[in-house]
Amino acid sequence: MLHIENLRAEVDGKEILKGLSLDVPAGEVHAIMGPNGAGKSTLSYVLTGRQGYEVTGGTATLDGEDLLALDPNQRAAKGVFLSFQYPLEIPGVPALTFIRTAMNAQRKARGEAEITAPAFLKLAREHAAALKIDFEMLKRALNVGFSGGEKKRMEIFQMAMLAPRFLILDETDSGLDIDALKIVSEGVNAMRAPDRSMLVITHYQRLLDYIKPDKVHVLSAGRIVATGGPDLALELEREGYDKYARAA
Amino acid sequence: MSLATALKSGDVTLLPGKRDEDWKWTDLRGLLRVLPAASPASDAALPLGPFGDLGEVEIALVNGRLRGDPAALILAAGQSRVLRLRFVSTAEGSHAAHISIELGEGAALTLLESYEGLADGYVADAGLEITLAKGARLERVVVAADAEGAVSVSSTVVILAPEARFAQTLLTDGARRQRIETRIAHPGALAEVRLDGAYLLAGKRHADLTTVVEHQGVDGTTSQLTKGVVRDQSRGVFQGRIVVEEGADRTDARMRHNALILSDKAEIDAKPELLIFADDVQCAHGNTIGALDEEALFYMRQRGLPETEARALLIEAFVGQVIERIDHEPARDLALAWAADRLRA
Ligand SMILES: Nc1ncnc2c1ncn2[C@@H]1O[C@H](COP(=O)(O)OP(=O)(O)OP(=O)(O)O)[C@@H](O)[C@H]1O
Ligand SMILES: [Mg+2]
C-alpha cells in the first residue's frame, strides 16, 4: 500500500526528513513513535502535500502511484486522510456542510455521483452516535470553540464519514480523556479492513493497548531507526529513546 | 462640503476631498475636475432590481426623479410594510435625490434599498432622512450595485426615539468611487441599533462605508459588524465612529471590522473609533485585516476540496456572518445570492 523510500524533505531550508524508508502493507496498522522534533508531523505533512514542505529526494507511493506529484486534494481523493495533531478552525462553515462539501469534492474527483442529502444525514447520524458526538455540535462551525478533545473526536468523525484508504493519525490520543480515548480507538478499530492501512503517530503505549499495531517504528532525527513488533512500544515506554538518539 | 451642494451649485470646489479629514480616503475633489451636466429624464420601464418583486410597494428614483407615491414612506403609528426603494441610474450625467422616511409609534418597516447602475459614468447623490418614533422598528437592507465607472454617494441621517430599533445591512461591490454614509442620533433609552455592512470589491473599484453613532442617553445598545473582501487593485474604506456622550451611562456598544485582502495591490483603510465620555459603559471594538488563513486552506484541501473551492467556501462563510444577521428571511436569501455572485465572479 504505502511505500516510502529514502525520503528527504526540508522546511525553510532545514532538512527534517533525512532518508526515511517505510513500508505499510495493505490491511496493516503501523505505529510511529519518536522523540519531540524527530519529524513525525513533518512526515504526515509531506505525505499530504502541505505547502512549504519541500521534498528534496526519495519517493512515496500509494499502491504504486506517486503521491508526491499530486495536489493535496487529489491525494485526499485517492484516500489519504490525515487526522491533524492540531486541527484547524473553519469559521462560519458548519461541520456537516464542510464534510458534505469535502465528500462530494472527493467523489467528483473520482468520477462518482454526489451523495444525496438523506443518505448523507443517515451516515452522519450513525457515525455521530458511534463516536458519541452530539448531533447539534455538527451544526456548529467546524472546530470553532471546540475543546481539544472535541476537535480530535471530530477528526475521527470526519475520517469515518470520508472512509479513506490510508489513515495517518498524528497524536490523536493527545488531549483525549480516558473515556474519549476508548471511544475514538473503537472508532479507529472499526475502520480496520484488509484494503485499508494506518499509520499511528503517538507518544504513548496506552493508545496502542487499544489500537493494536502490527509493527512499531522508531523515528529519530528524520529516519526510521528501528522497527519491531508491539513489544517495541513497551520497551520504549520503559527505556525511552536514549539508545536511538545515539544511534541516529 | 458635499456632493449634493456641489451638484446644486455647479461649483466643483465644494466637493469634499483629501483635505477634509472625513473624506481623505475618498477624494471626490481630486477625481472630478468638472461636474457633468444633469442626467436626462427617463420613462423607460425598469427591469427587476436586486430585490426582485419582494415587498408590497416600490418607490424608484430614476436619474434622481421620483416614481411612485412617496406617501408610502410615511408610516402611521402601528403600521407595517415591506418597501423597495430603488435609486436607479439609466444615463450618464449627474443627478441627486432626497428622500424622507418617517415611522410613527410602533410602526415597522422593512426597507429594501438598492442602487442600480444601468448606465456607466454617472455621478449620483442620494440623501435619506429617517425618523423613528417611540418603539418603531426599521430593518434596512441595502444592495449597492453601482456601475464600474460611477461616482456615487449616499448619505443617511437616522433619528431614533426611545425604544426604537434600527437595523441595517449594507452590501456593496463599490464603484469608481463610492461612499455610503450613515449617521445615527441614538437617544439611548432602550433603543437598539444594528449597523452592519460588507464590501466585496474587485477590479479598480472603491467603496467607503462610513458610520457615526452618537449615544446621547442612558441604556442604549449598538452592535456593528462590517466585513470586507478586496481583490485586484480595489480599495475599501471603513470609518466607524461611536460616540458615547457624557451621561450616556450603561451604553453597550460593540464595533467589529474584519477584512480580507486577497491581492497585494488591493488596499484597505480602516479607522474604527470609540469616543467615550461616559463612565459606566460596555464598549469594545475589534479590527482585523489579513489574508486568508493558509493553514485552514491546507486543512480543507486535505479533506478533498480543490483550492478554488476551499477559498470560495472560506470567503463566503466570512461574509455570510454579516448576512445571516438580516432578520427578513427572503431578503437575507437574496443578499446571500447577490454576495455569492460577486465573490465567485
Ligand atoms: N518552519 C520551520 N522552520 C524550521 N524548522 C521547522 C519548521 N517547522 C518544523 N520545524 C522543525 O522540524 C522538526 C520536526 O518537527 P515535527 O513537527 O515534524 O516533529 P514531531 O516529531 O512531530 O514532534 P512532536 O512529537 O513534538 O509533535 C522540529 O525540530 C521543528 O522545530
Ligand atoms: Mg508532531
XYZ file of C-alpha atoms in Angstrom, chain A:
248
model
C 0.000 0.000 0.000
C 2.281 2.807 1.210
C 5.875 2.604 0.159
C 8.387 5.274 1.177
C 11.968 5.092 0.077
C 14.848 7.236 1.175
C 12.610 10.285 1.562
C 14.286 13.594 2.193
C 12.397 16.796 2.923
C 13.160 20.239 4.219
C 11.234 23.077 5.797
C 12.540 26.608 5.427
C 15.812 25.237 4.108
C 16.282 22.945 7.104
C 16.436 19.229 6.379
C 13.989 17.384 8.629
C 13.482 14.023 6.909
C 16.869 12.557 6.173
C 16.428 9.447 4.082
C 13.333 7.895 5.596
C 12.171 4.491 4.384
C 8.966 2.765 5.404
C 6.531 0.155 4.103
C 2.971 -0.210 5.267
C 1.283 -3.139 3.501
C -2.474 -3.197 2.901
C -4.522 -4.094 5.949
C -1.786 -3.306 8.457
C -1.566 -0.783 11.250
C 1.858 0.669 11.933
C 2.780 2.868 14.843
C 5.428 5.546 14.730
C 6.999 6.698 17.936
C 9.883 9.046 18.449
C 11.155 11.999 20.396
C 9.766 15.522 20.047
C 11.051 17.205 16.942
C 12.052 13.932 15.267
C 9.992 14.688 12.176
C 6.814 12.688 12.747
C 4.393 15.509 11.911
C 6.680 16.544 9.094
C 6.277 13.078 7.596
C 2.495 13.408 7.799
C 2.594 16.802 6.095
C 4.943 15.629 3.363
C 2.653 12.697 2.645
C -0.373 15.001 2.406
C 1.340 17.728 0.375
C 1.435 20.697 2.681
C 2.986 23.799 1.171
C 6.442 24.688 2.433
C 7.461 21.078 2.942
C 9.881 20.553 0.131
C 10.798 17.074 -0.952
C 14.449 17.009 -1.968
C 14.846 13.293 -2.601
C 13.305 9.851 -2.461
C 9.826 8.555 -3.274
C 6.476 7.937 -1.681
C 3.881 5.839 -3.485
C 0.407 4.613 -2.636
C -0.391 1.371 -4.463
C 2.413 2.187 -6.847
C 1.155 5.683 -7.641
C 3.480 8.615 -6.999
C 1.853 10.554 -4.178
C 4.314 13.413 -4.224
C 3.237 14.540 -7.696
C -0.372 15.124 -6.622
C -2.115 18.157 -5.118
C -3.278 17.787 -1.523
C -6.916 17.456 -2.618
C -6.012 14.847 -5.238
C -4.245 12.828 -2.558
C -7.347 13.095 -0.403
C -9.463 11.825 -3.297
C -7.069 8.860 -3.582
C -7.950 8.083 0.011
C -5.168 9.672 2.048
C -6.501 11.134 5.289
C -4.583 12.950 7.989
C -6.015 13.392 11.440
C -4.198 16.569 12.411
C -2.162 16.928 15.580
C -3.692 20.406 15.788
C -6.986 20.520 13.842
C -7.803 23.892 12.286
C -10.887 26.007 12.906
C -13.095 26.789 9.921
C -15.123 29.859 10.906
C -18.629 30.153 9.546
C -18.742 26.706 7.949
C -20.909 24.211 9.841
C -19.157 20.868 10.358
C -21.795 18.973 8.389
C -21.669 21.397 5.478
C -17.919 21.130 5.421
C -17.856 17.345 5.444
C -20.534 17.066 2.779
C -18.684 19.522 0.554
C -15.464 17.579 1.079
C -17.130 14.259 0.426
C -18.706 15.457 -2.792
C -15.463 17.045 -3.948
C -13.707 13.709 -3.440
C -16.469 11.855 -5.215
C -16.345 14.260 -8.116
C -12.580 13.828 -8.394
C -13.096 10.064 -8.560
C -15.866 10.392 -11.127
C -18.581 9.254 -8.707
C -22.050 10.734 -8.181
C -22.738 13.107 -5.292
C -24.207 11.668 -2.124
C -27.884 12.534 -1.628
C -28.835 14.672 1.349
C -30.832 11.907 3.114
C -28.057 9.350 2.622
C -25.523 11.806 3.965
C -27.586 12.615 7.035
C -28.199 8.971 7.776
C -24.486 8.258 7.593
C -23.714 11.256 9.778
C -26.210 10.183 12.430
C -24.789 6.676 12.553
C -21.192 7.766 12.921
C -22.029 10.540 15.361
C -23.859 8.052 17.555
C -20.963 5.592 17.440
C -18.495 8.308 18.430
C -20.891 9.779 20.995
C -20.890 13.141 19.264
C -23.884 15.347 19.966
C -25.548 15.911 16.592
C -26.123 19.574 17.470
C -22.357 20.059 17.578
C -22.179 19.124 13.910
C -24.259 22.186 13.084
C -21.700 24.499 14.629
C -18.809 25.972 12.675
C -16.197 23.259 12.389
C -13.838 23.194 15.376
C -14.607 26.812 16.288
C -14.673 26.944 20.057
C -14.413 23.136 20.310
C -12.298 21.776 23.133
C -9.046 19.996 22.301
C -10.665 16.616 22.810
C -13.749 17.550 20.788
C -11.548 18.552 17.887
C -9.811 15.190 17.952
C -13.113 13.384 18.077
C -14.286 15.483 15.143
C -11.211 14.366 13.183
C -12.179 10.737 13.689
C -15.768 11.542 12.772
C -14.593 13.059 9.505
C -12.427 10.031 8.928
C -15.351 7.699 9.480
C -17.522 9.760 7.118
C -14.953 10.018 4.348
C -13.844 6.380 4.655
C -10.299 6.882 3.388
C -7.945 4.051 2.438
C -4.796 5.294 4.072
C -5.117 6.887 7.507
C -2.500 8.919 9.276
C -3.283 9.665 12.913
C -0.950 12.302 14.293
C -1.139 12.184 18.084
C -4.869 11.635 18.024
C -4.631 10.493 21.648
C -3.253 13.759 22.979
C -5.956 15.845 24.591
C -8.411 12.955 24.923
C -9.783 11.946 28.291
C -9.814 8.265 29.216
C -13.349 7.605 28.002
C -12.839 9.559 24.804
C -9.651 7.630 24.102
C -11.615 4.434 24.277
C -14.429 5.692 22.055
C -12.049 7.108 19.496
C -9.967 3.931 19.463
C -13.081 1.866 18.894
C -13.926 4.189 16.026
C -10.495 3.643 14.536
C -10.590 -0.104 15.051
C -13.974 -0.254 13.341
C -12.237 1.053 10.248
C -9.666 -1.709 10.090
C -10.060 -3.543 6.811
C -7.974 -5.680 4.504
C -7.713 -2.879 1.951
C -7.051 -0.099 4.412
C -3.849 0.791 6.237
C -2.992 3.121 9.088
C -0.029 4.996 10.345
C -0.498 5.866 14.004
C 1.819 8.503 15.424
C 1.853 8.557 19.205
C 3.992 9.112 22.274
C 2.083 6.718 24.456
C 1.812 2.994 24.713
C -1.694 3.425 26.117
C -3.193 4.182 22.697
C -1.548 1.047 21.353
C -3.318 -1.020 24.003
C -6.489 -0.055 22.183
C -5.279 0.168 18.616
C -3.026 -2.847 18.310
C -0.309 -2.214 15.765
C 1.200 -4.837 13.518
C 4.507 -3.026 13.673
C 6.135 -0.252 15.635
C 8.770 2.048 14.164
C 11.071 4.463 15.898
C 11.525 7.740 14.055
C 14.517 9.693 15.265
C 16.274 12.623 13.647
C 14.432 12.227 10.361
C 14.862 8.490 9.828
C 13.315 5.208 10.856
C 15.998 3.827 13.123
C 14.276 0.749 14.496
C 11.312 -1.455 13.669
C 9.737 -4.162 15.753
C 6.523 -5.754 16.932
C 4.149 -4.340 19.581
C 6.764 -5.192 22.216
C 8.971 -2.400 20.946
C 6.445 0.143 22.225
C 6.621 -1.413 25.692
C 10.380 -1.272 25.610
C 10.326 2.391 24.580
C 7.924 3.175 27.387
C 10.406 1.617 29.867
C 13.673 2.837 28.463
C 12.954 5.971 26.468
C 14.708 6.989 23.253
C 18.243 7.395 24.586
C 19.712 4.500 22.737
C 18.104 5.599 19.441
C 19.103 9.196 19.817
C 22.681 7.961 19.949
C 22.192 5.662 17.013
C 20.752 8.455 14.887
